mmCIF file of C-alpha atoms in Angstrom:
data_model
loop_
_atom_site.group_PDB
_atom_site.id
_atom_site.type_symbol
_atom_site.label_atom_id
_atom_site.label_comp_id
_atom_site.label_asym_id
_atom_site.label_seq_id
_atom_site.Cartn_x
_atom_site.Cartn_y
_atom_site.Cartn_z
ATOM 1 C CA TYR A 1 4.807 19.795 -2.454
ATOM 2 C CA LYS A 2 6.544 20.094 0.913
ATOM 3 C CA GLU A 3 7.224 23.777 0.240
ATOM 4 C CA TYR A 4 3.469 24.285 0.282
ATOM 5 C CA LYS A 5 3.040 22.320 3.526
ATOM 6 C CA ILE A 6 1.119 19.556 1.800
ATOM 7 C CA SER A 7 1.358 16.201 3.530
ATOM 8 C CA GLU A 8 2.506 13.068 1.732
ATOM 9 C CA GLU A 9 -1.037 11.701 1.967
ATOM 10 C CA GLN A 10 -2.532 14.874 0.437
ATOM 11 C CA TYR A 11 0.100 14.819 -2.295
ATOM 12 C CA GLN A 12 -0.678 11.196 -3.174
ATOM 13 C CA ILE A 13 -4.419 11.909 -3.306
ATOM 14 C CA LEU A 14 -3.789 14.877 -5.611
ATOM 15 C CA LEU A 15 -1.635 12.722 -7.888
ATOM 16 C CA LYS A 16 -4.292 10.021 -7.961
ATOM 17 C CA PHE A 17 -6.928 12.591 -8.908
ATOM 18 C CA ARG A 18 -4.730 14.225 -11.560
ATOM 19 C CA ASN A 19 -3.938 10.879 -13.192
ATOM 20 C CA PHE A 20 -7.564 9.804 -13.139
ATOM 21 C CA PHE A 21 -8.750 13.124 -14.556
ATOM 22 C CA GLU A 22 -6.093 13.103 -17.296
ATOM 23 C CA SER A 23 -7.211 9.649 -18.363
ATOM 24 C CA PHE A 24 -10.797 10.947 -18.471
ATOM 25 C CA VAL A 25 -9.984 13.924 -20.721
ATOM 26 C CA ASP A 26 -7.505 12.021 -22.898
ATOM 27 C CA LEU A 27 -10.124 9.730 -24.357
ATOM 28 C CA ASP A 28 -10.371 10.440 -28.082
ATOM 29 C CA ASP A 29 -14.112 9.941 -28.178
ATOM 30 C CA ARG A 30 -14.796 12.134 -25.122
ATOM 31 C CA PRO A 31 -17.362 14.845 -25.874
ATOM 32 C CA TYR A 32 -16.161 18.337 -25.019
ATOM 33 C CA LEU A 33 -19.467 19.883 -24.035
ATOM 34 C CA GLU A 34 -20.411 19.303 -20.424
ATOM 35 C CA LYS A 35 -24.012 18.530 -21.310
ATOM 36 C CA ASP A 36 -22.686 15.481 -23.196
ATOM 37 C CA PHE A 37 -20.671 13.946 -20.353
ATOM 38 C CA ILE A 38 -22.009 15.357 -17.081
ATOM 39 C CA ASP A 39 -24.428 12.450 -16.519
ATOM 40 C CA THR A 40 -21.997 9.669 -17.398
ATOM 41 C CA PRO A 41 -20.697 7.127 -14.871
ATOM 42 C CA GLU A 42 -17.152 8.234 -15.721
ATOM 43 C CA TRP A 43 -17.911 11.820 -14.672
ATOM 44 C CA GLN A 44 -19.402 10.557 -11.415
ATOM 45 C CA SER A 45 -16.097 8.787 -10.787
ATOM 46 C CA VAL A 46 -14.231 12.045 -11.412
ATOM 47 C CA MET A 47 -16.501 13.805 -8.939
ATOM 48 C CA ASN A 48 -15.983 11.081 -6.326
ATOM 49 C CA ARG A 49 -12.208 11.432 -6.646
ATOM 50 C CA ALA A 50 -12.511 15.204 -6.366
ATOM 51 C CA LYS A 51 -14.449 14.748 -3.117
ATOM 52 C CA GLU A 52 -11.567 12.636 -1.789
ATOM 53 C CA VAL A 53 -9.236 15.571 -2.498
ATOM 54 C CA LEU A 54 -11.543 17.986 -0.692
ATOM 55 C CA GLN A 55 -11.697 15.681 2.315
ATOM 56 C CA ALA A 56 -7.900 15.309 2.388
ATOM 57 C CA PHE A 57 -7.585 19.086 2.609
ATOM 58 C CA HIS A 58 -10.394 19.345 5.198
ATOM 59 C CA TYR A 59 -12.442 21.563 2.907
ATOM 60 C CA GLN A 60 -15.827 22.579 4.222
ATOM 61 C CA GLU A 61 -18.332 24.358 2.032
ATOM 62 C CA GLU A 62 -19.200 27.765 3.370
ATOM 63 C CA LYS A 63 -22.834 28.122 4.279
ATOM 64 C CA GLU A 64 -24.759 31.159 3.127
ATOM 65 C CA VAL A 65 -25.804 33.527 5.868
#
C-alpha cells in the first residue's frame, strides 16, 4: 500500500471495509439481486463503512454545474 502513497490509517480502513464486505457477500442465504438486499440493515452497515473509506481518502462528490 505504501507504493500507492496510502497512509497506514487509510490502509486499515480499507481492510476493515473489505473484511466487512466479504462477510456480507459470503452469507449463504444472501440474495443476489440488489432489490432483495438494498433495504436491509446489513446493507446500510456496508454503506456506512464505505462512507468511512471515502472520508479517509478525502473524497468529495463533484457537484453538477
